Amino acid sequence: MTRSGTITPHPLPPVAPEVFASAVESLTTRLRGRLDAAVEALTAAPVTAEDGTFAVRCGQDALVTLAPDPSGTVTDTEQAHCTCLLAPRCLHRAAVLGACPIAVTEPARPVVIAPSVLSGPGAAAELTGAVPPTEPDCSAGPDRIAIADRSAEPNQLAGPGPEPARAPADAPTEPTAAQIRAASGLWTAAAAVLSAGTAGTGAVLEAELLRAAHTARLTGLHRAEAAALSVVRCLRTTRDPYSPGRLTELVTALRELLLVAHLLKAGDPEPALIGAVRRNHRPNGSLRLYGVCREPVIGADDLGGVVTHLIDDDGRWYTLRDVQPGGPARARRAGTALVAIRSFLSDHFRVSRGGLIISGATVSPEGSLLAERGVRATFAAGRPWSEAAPATVFARPLAESAAVRFPASLVGDPGGAGDHEGAGYSRPLIGCDVEIAAADGEDLLVRELPCGGDAFADGRPNPGAPFRLAPAHSHPALAHTANFRRLGARPGLRIRVLGRLDPDRVTTLRALAVGPVPGTEATLRLPDDWRGRADLGYDVLLSDHFPPDIPSPSPPSPSPGFSSWAAPSADSPLWRVRRLVELAVTGGRRIAAESTRGNDHEGHAAVLRRSGLVTGSDLITALGVVAGRRSLDVFGRHSGADPDQYATRWLATAVYLAAAEANLRHGTWPGHEHADTDTDTDTSVDTDDSRSIDS
């Protein structure tokens, strides 16, 4: 918290979207043209905070003051004042509000919500990787988009999961007229942002999108509102020169927004398009949780810390988060830092090896345990990975887990996390038993072993198909790289691995922790106080932790139809489609049109066609044509571009790219039924099992 009267670089409070949109709307056309420069000039302006009121000096005669409500958010236009003569319709007030972060809004009341099995997508960081594993059918015409069958029930990753939300008997089966109008407004605002690109999208276009998001919230379109706010946050982050690039998150958020708005304004009755309100979860009774592992966190804006993962008896996941500014140094120290839940005090190492009994628990929609009033926690004994609930994590083949992590419907599962997303449960981690075959740089080439320890009772089992094991972090401040080096020096070692599938590299698992495999001698021998697991980011594996004699493994050879050991998806010709999709988002319509003029673009289209990606070739060609097209008025003069047609064409290309890349990741996992994912001949959607939406 900022001390009274101190001056800090950026202590501005968050602002509700409608407050900033209203301030921009009150400006004249001349002042709107100067808004971006005014916001940029405020980056070096001193800010004072005293008694909960923030003040920003904007010249000699202008002082803007913000008086947030008790929640710390500016939620009303009357909470922002300026001393200049033009106030409240002044540039200073709008610029200060534009420099403030966008607040997470509460649901408007009253609203009519049609609950679905899945809730809204939430933040952009949760949208990445939400892609369907089937190719959209674009053969119906250039302005038609086909979406895979949404009737399939999502698979569970671990345990039964929470009960799906049930729609009330009187819930609407299709969007209302007000919701369709709100979706049309979102589509128009998002299409304008896409045409301008990140380089041309300023505060005015952001305000228009925020105004449309506020209208969507008032009509109960929670998923669309969340997607619009994610786009605005990603736009600001992408333009920030001191922040890591978030282009992938922006493309995903913009695709989500355009797709949802496109279907809603067409009157699509799918309940998942409406979304649900993200609320803190309060489980009934006490929670009995078991520690699983610790995960170091090194994030943007010099963030660092640790996340401790826990699981309950039903296989539902929770987290204890301790992430604050401090960077890699804090991430290294946080592994043994103290953790407090009200009066309970322990440390992350002890919690990850033991467990917790929590009464009055409050859990965020992402599954993070919150230390709110009334919460009581007690330390409890933990369980090894081979017992009860933790053991269920390793009871599923990787190919089956990959099918769940890359869901079959972009419309029905925006977060890609099944029923867990937004329901008070964390995304499950994925576990498997592997045999190390060889080292490849920082990575390990491994083969999956049969699920369950009983497979080793009668001798050495036959290992499965190969895949790649990669460290979750490569920063030298953490122990991942050193541990992987020691593991790679012992081919034939069998280990139990817990981690996450890498969405950007096919058949690659990012490892967070390892442990011994039950029923075999050629495995790790960890100290008793480690409780049968080693957190790769914090615990250092020593020579005493390895068996003295390890049987030599069979030579590493890829399985039939598996072209390489977990080659990155960038090796696929699909990077040519991604290049144009991302270039259109960053540079806008004009740059997209310029990039498609010349032999390079024709060469990219030819390579895609020769690779069997005929639909992708046709889509990037059509997108280039539409990007450079200018319509004529009745007098034959250029009347500007049609943003709707351009946005529809870009959306079709982005959906195709998401589907094809997911098919590549999904189909190349060992044991999957697809043998060839380089062509789109076998991955196109059957028109009988898809739903086509006219533009």
XYZ file of N, CA, C and O in Angstrom, residues 83-190:
432
model
N -9.260 20.045 -12.085
C -9.388 21.450 -11.707
C -9.376 22.395 -12.898
O -9.475 23.616 -12.703
N -9.257 21.901 -14.125
C -9.205 22.791 -15.284
C -10.599 23.306 -15.626
O -11.614 22.791 -15.137
N -10.663 24.291 -16.508
C -11.932 24.942 -16.824
C -12.846 24.065 -17.673
O -14.063 24.255 -17.665
N -12.278 23.106 -18.409
C -13.094 22.253 -19.277
C -13.675 21.040 -18.555
O -14.453 20.284 -19.147
N -13.289 20.837 -17.317
C -13.773 19.672 -16.579
C -15.306 19.729 -16.461
O -15.898 20.805 -16.340
N -15.972 18.539 -16.499
C -15.382 17.183 -16.552
C -15.092 16.691 -17.973
O -14.619 15.587 -18.135
N -15.397 17.521 -19.000
C -15.163 17.079 -20.374
C -13.788 17.540 -20.844
O -13.651 18.200 -21.874
N -12.790 17.157 -20.075
C -11.438 17.628 -20.365
C -10.536 16.459 -20.728
O -10.811 15.297 -20.401
N -9.442 16.797 -21.378
C -8.486 15.787 -21.802
C -7.724 15.219 -20.620
O -7.384 14.023 -20.615
N -7.433 16.035 -19.604
C -6.645 15.565 -18.464
C -7.343 14.408 -17.748
O -6.721 13.388 -17.433
N -8.611 14.571 -17.466
C -9.366 13.545 -16.740
C -9.419 12.244 -17.533
O -9.218 11.150 -16.985
N -9.698 12.326 -18.845
C -9.771 11.117 -19.666
C -8.411 10.442 -19.775
O -8.320 9.204 -19.769
N -7.345 11.244 -19.847
C -6.017 10.652 -19.970
C -5.617 9.912 -18.703
O -5.041 8.815 -18.763
N -5.902 10.485 -17.548
C -5.566 9.810 -16.293
C -6.357 8.517 -16.158
O -5.823 7.469 -15.761
N -7.642 8.565 -16.492
C -8.437 7.340 -16.433
C -7.932 6.301 -17.428
O -7.963 5.096 -17.160
N -7.434 6.758 -18.576
C -6.893 5.824 -19.557
C -5.579 5.204 -19.124
O -5.230 4.113 -19.576
N -4.835 5.892 -18.248
C -3.579 5.341 -17.735
C -3.801 4.352 -16.606
O -2.861 3.630 -16.233
N -4.988 4.299 -16.048
C -5.286 3.372 -14.954
C -5.542 1.970 -15.496
O -6.037 1.812 -16.619
N -5.231 0.946 -14.724
C -5.564 -0.426 -15.159
C -7.067 -0.648 -15.169
O -7.816 0.016 -14.441
N -7.493 -1.588 -16.000
C -8.906 -1.930 -16.096
C -9.277 -2.832 -14.936
O -8.606 -3.837 -14.669
N -10.358 -2.496 -14.252
C -10.782 -3.254 -13.084
C -11.548 -4.498 -13.504
O -12.154 -4.553 -14.584
N -11.508 -5.502 -12.644
C -12.340 -6.694 -12.812
C -13.722 -6.344 -12.300
O -13.910 -6.064 -11.115
N -14.695 -6.344 -13.177
C -16.025 -5.863 -12.829
C -16.842 -6.939 -12.145
O -16.673 -8.134 -12.391
N -17.743 -6.499 -11.295
C -18.713 -7.393 -10.680
C -19.888 -7.559 -11.625
O -20.171 -6.686 -12.445
N -20.610 -8.663 -11.527
C -21.744 -8.863 -12.413
C -22.829 -7.829 -12.186
O -23.137 -7.465 -11.058
N -23.393 -7.322 -13.273
C -24.484 -6.367 -13.165
C -25.751 -7.084 -12.734
O -25.995 -8.229 -13.094
N -26.577 -6.425 -11.967
C -27.803 -7.020 -11.478
C -28.964 -6.091 -11.750
O -28.840 -4.881 -11.612
N -30.144 -6.617 -12.104
C -30.365 -8.046 -12.318
C -29.960 -8.457 -13.728
O -30.019 -7.659 -14.636
N -29.561 -9.717 -13.877
C -29.229 -10.269 -15.173
C -29.860 -11.634 -15.291
O -30.192 -12.275 -14.301
N -30.034 -12.082 -16.514
C -30.529 -13.421 -16.785
C -29.370 -14.222 -17.337
O -28.814 -13.870 -18.375
N -28.952 -15.251 -16.639
C -27.798 -16.056 -17.021
C -28.274 -17.446 -17.393
O -29.037 -18.062 -16.659
N -27.822 -17.921 -18.527
C -28.078 -19.305 -18.907
C -26.836 -20.107 -18.579
O -25.868 -20.097 -19.337
N -26.775 -20.759 -17.419
C -25.552 -21.477 -17.041
C -25.242 -22.581 -18.025
O -26.114 -23.120 -18.690
N -23.986 -22.922 -18.093
C -23.532 -23.985 -18.972
C -22.577 -24.871 -18.208
O -22.230 -24.619 -17.073
N -22.170 -25.940 -18.863
C -21.202 -26.827 -18.239
C -19.902 -26.096 -17.961
O -19.199 -26.381 -17.012
N -19.606 -25.100 -18.796
C -18.370 -24.357 -18.646
C -18.698 -22.900 -18.463
O -19.669 -22.391 -18.999
N -17.844 -22.215 -17.702
C -18.042 -20.802 -17.473
C -17.143 -20.004 -18.392
O -16.419 -20.534 -19.218
N -17.199 -18.671 -18.210
C -16.469 -17.767 -19.085
C -14.980 -17.980 -19.032
O -14.439 -18.607 -18.139
N -14.253 -17.423 -20.005
C -12.840 -17.701 -20.127
C -11.962 -16.980 -19.141
O -10.868 -17.409 -18.876
N -12.416 -15.866 -18.566
C -11.598 -15.160 -17.589
C -10.435 -14.442 -18.256
O -10.537 -13.904 -19.338
N -9.298 -14.425 -17.572
C -8.157 -13.645 -18.035
C -7.535 -14.244 -19.276
O -7.691 -15.415 -19.568
N -6.712 -13.355 -20.033
C -6.083 -13.825 -21.265
C -5.085 -14.915 -21.014
O -4.888 -15.769 -21.862
N -4.216 -14.829 -20.009
C -3.315 -15.894 -19.695
C -3.961 -17.215 -19.696
O -3.352 -18.248 -19.944
N -5.578 -17.360 -19.432
C -6.284 -18.620 -19.427
C -6.841 -18.985 -20.776
O -7.509 -19.979 -20.931
N -6.634 -18.094 -21.751
C -7.209 -18.393 -23.048
C -6.241 -19.109 -23.971
O -6.646 -19.651 -24.977
N -4.981 -19.026 -23.577
C -4.035 -19.611 -24.492
C -4.222 -21.106 -24.579
O -4.454 -21.778 -23.613
N -4.131 -21.586 -25.752
C -4.251 -23.018 -25.962
C -5.656 -23.514 -26.082
O -5.875 -24.711 -26.190
N -6.695 -22.629 -26.052
C -8.069 -23.093 -26.151
C -8.399 -23.291 -27.617
O -8.910 -22.407 -28.285
N -8.092 -24.460 -28.165
C -8.260 -24.707 -29.573
C -8.868 -26.072 -29.781
O -8.643 -26.998 -29.022
N -9.674 -26.228 -30.822
C -10.292 -27.519 -31.088
C -9.365 -28.414 -31.889
O -8.604 -27.924 -32.725
N -9.398 -29.742 -31.684
C -8.500 -30.627 -32.395
C -9.038 -31.083 -33.733
O -8.710 -32.144 -34.204
N -9.914 -30.317 -34.352
C -10.444 -30.658 -35.650
C -10.383 -29.436 -36.533
O -10.427 -28.311 -36.069
N -10.290 -29.652 -37.833
C -10.157 -28.527 -38.752
C -11.525 -27.996 -39.110
O -12.447 -28.746 -39.414
N -11.716 -26.656 -39.112
C -12.990 -26.097 -39.509
C -13.224 -26.312 -40.993
O -12.302 -26.243 -41.800
N -14.464 -26.551 -41.342
C -14.831 -26.792 -42.725
C -15.110 -25.458 -43.392
O -16.128 -24.824 -43.136
N -14.190 -25.009 -44.232
C -14.352 -23.738 -44.926
C -14.782 -23.945 -46.367
O -14.794 -23.006 -47.156
N -15.111 -25.176 -46.728
C -15.482 -25.451 -48.110
C -16.866 -24.946 -48.456
O -17.227 -24.865 -49.617
N -17.668 -24.589 -47.446
C -19.020 -24.128 -47.719
C -19.039 -22.736 -48.325
O -20.067 -22.276 -48.776
N -17.914 -22.062 -48.332
C -17.876 -20.720 -48.895
C -16.905 -19.861 -48.122
O -16.530 -20.172 -47.015
N -16.509 -18.732 -48.696
C -15.501 -17.918 -48.032
C -15.982 -17.257 -46.772
O -15.172 -16.836 -45.967
N -17.262 -17.094 -46.589
C -17.779 -16.378 -45.435
C -18.556 -17.286 -44.508
O -19.493 -16.871 -43.831
N -18.188 -18.561 -44.481
C -18.838 -19.508 -43.585
C -17.776 -20.162 -42.714
O -16.700 -20.482 -43.163
N -18.104 -20.353 -41.464
C -17.185 -20.955 -40.505
C -17.878 -22.162 -39.914
O -19.013 -22.065 -39.458
N -17.205 -23.292 -39.906
C -17.782 -24.507 -39.342
C -17.133 -24.804 -38.010
O -15.922 -24.771 -37.885
N -17.939 -25.107 -37.009
C -17.456 -25.422 -35.676
C -17.804 -26.865 -35.367
O -18.883 -27.344 -35.693
N -16.876 -27.557 -34.702
C -17.079 -28.970 -34.393
C -18.289 -29.172 -33.513
O -18.760 -28.261 -32.835
N -18.789 -30.384 -33.513
C -19.959 -30.759 -32.729
C -19.769 -30.394 -31.263
O -18.795 -30.764 -30.639
N -20.727 -29.654 -30.706
C -20.612 -29.196 -29.327
C -21.372 -30.074 -28.362
O -21.460 -29.782 -27.177
N -21.967 -31.117 -28.835
C -22.802 -31.929 -27.951
C -22.000 -32.900 -27.114
O -22.514 -33.476 -26.162
N -20.714 -33.126 -27.460
C -19.922 -34.103 -26.720
C -19.629 -33.593 -25.326
O -19.302 -32.432 -25.123
N -19.724 -34.474 -24.352
C -19.418 -34.106 -22.972
C -17.919 -33.979 -22.796
O -17.155 -34.797 -23.284
N -17.443 -32.936 -22.117
C -16.002 -32.814 -21.882
C -15.509 -33.894 -20.942
O -16.192 -34.278 -20.002
N -14.296 -34.369 -21.198
C -13.707 -35.387 -20.336
C -13.180 -34.767 -19.062
O -12.831 -33.601 -19.019
N -13.083 -35.577 -18.013
C -12.520 -35.115 -16.755
C -11.048 -35.498 -16.708
O -10.641 -36.546 -17.177
N -10.248 -34.628 -16.134
C -8.824 -34.900 -16.028
C -8.495 -35.719 -14.803
O -7.623 -36.561 -14.825
N -9.138 -35.444 -13.695
C -8.839 -36.156 -12.465
C -10.055 -36.085 -11.568
O -10.522 -35.019 -11.233
N -10.580 -37.235 -11.200
C -11.708 -37.243 -10.291
C -12.988 -36.850 -10.996
O -13.021 -36.499 -12.164
N -14.099 -36.874 -10.273
C -15.371 -36.573 -10.877
C -15.568 -35.112 -11.195
O -16.362 -34.767 -12.048
N -14.842 -34.202 -10.510
C -14.994 -32.784 -10.772
C -16.283 -32.256 -10.187
O -17.106 -32.982 -9.632
N -16.512 -30.948 -10.280
C -17.716 -30.353 -9.729
C -18.936 -30.690 -10.560
O -18.833 -31.057 -11.732
N -20.084 -30.560 -9.979
C -21.316 -30.807 -10.699
C -21.502 -29.739 -11.768
O -21.315 -28.553 -11.522
N -21.867 -30.120 -12.987
C -22.106 -29.114 -14.009
C -23.262 -28.210 -13.611
O -24.216 -28.626 -12.958
N -23.142 -26.943 -14.024
C -24.221 -26.008 -13.742
C -25.441 -26.370 -14.572
O -25.334 -26.677 -15.760
N -26.597 -26.338 -13.980
C -27.836 -26.677 -14.655
C -28.635 -25.418 -14.947
O -28.796 -24.563 -14.090
N -29.110 -25.311 -16.142
C -29.914 -24.162 -16.497
C -31.294 -24.299 -15.881
O -31.888 -25.374 -15.870
N -31.866 -23.221 -15.334
C -33.217 -23.292 -14.795
C -34.233 -23.546 -15.888
O -33.965 -23.349 -17.073
N -35.399 -23.973 -15.468
C -36.419 -24.362 -16.438
C -36.838 -23.193 -17.319
O -37.197 -23.370 -18.479
N -36.830 -21.965 -16.764
C -37.268 -20.804 -17.531
C -36.115 -20.075 -18.199
O -36.258 -18.939 -18.627
N -34.922 -20.684 -18.235
C -33.772 -20.034 -18.851
C -33.977 -19.925 -20.355
O -34.520 -20.837 -20.985
N -33.568 -18.821 -20.960
C -33.759 -18.667 -22.403
C -32.894 -19.650 -23.180
O -31.786 -19.967 -22.780
N -33.423 -20.150 -24.279
C -32.692 -21.095 -25.120
C -31.941 -20.400 -26.239
O -31.167 -21.036 -26.934
N -32.154 -19.132 -26.434
C -31.442 -18.385 -27.456
C -31.270 -16.951 -26.979
O -31.981 -16.487 -26.081
N -30.294 -16.229 -27.541
C -30.049 -14.861 -27.078
C -31.271 -13.973 -27.273
O -32.020 -14.096 -28.250
N -31.459 -13.054 -26.334
C -32.549 -12.093 -26.446
C -32.176 -11.015 -27.458
O -31.040 -10.931 -27.925
N -33.164 -10.168 -27.787
C -32.902 -9.088 -28.739
C -31.839 -8.135 -28.204
O -30.977 -7.652 -28.957
N -31.873 -7.859 -26.893
C -30.867 -6.976 -26.300
C -29.482 -7.611 -26.357
O -28.481 -6.920 -26.603
N -29.393 -8.908 -26.133
C -28.105 -9.577 -26.207
C -27.563 -9.609 -27.628
O -26.357 -9.478 -27.843
N -28.445 -9.772 -28.606
C -27.997 -9.753 -30.002
C -27.471 -8.374 -30.374
O -26.443 -8.242 -31.055
N -28.153 -7.315 -29.906
C -27.652 -5.965 -30.171
C -26.309 -5.732 -29.486
O -25.399 -5.115 -30.057
N -26.170 -6.217 -28.254
C -24.897 -6.069 -27.549
C -23.782 -6.831 -28.262
O -22.647 -6.337 -28.362
N -24.081 -8.035 -28.755
C -23.078 -8.812 -29.490
C -22.681 -8.114 -30.785
O -21.504 -8.122 -31.175
N -23.646 -7.479 -31.452
C -23.333 -6.733 -32.676
C -22.411 -5.554 -32.376
O -21.493 -5.259 -33.148
N -22.663 -4.876 -31.240
C -21.774 -3.788 -30.855
C -20.369 -4.276 -30.557
O -19.377 -3.617 -30.916
N -20.247 -5.418 -29.896
C -18.929 -5.993 -29.641
C -18.226 -6.366 -30.936
O -17.018 -6.153 -31.087
N -18.973 -6.946 -31.869
C -18.382 -7.318 -33.146
C -17.848 -6.086 -33.873
O -16.724 -6.090 -34.399
N -18.634 -5.001 -33.905
C -18.211 -3.782 -34.588
C -16.953 -3.201 -33.950
O -16.006 -2.808 -34.645
N -16.925 -3.149 -32.617
C -15.762 -2.599 -31.925
C -14.536 -3.478 -32.120
O -13.423 -2.976 -32.336
N -14.710 -4.802 -32.044
C -13.581 -5.710 -32.224
C -13.067 -5.676 -33.660
O -11.852 -5.756 -33.897
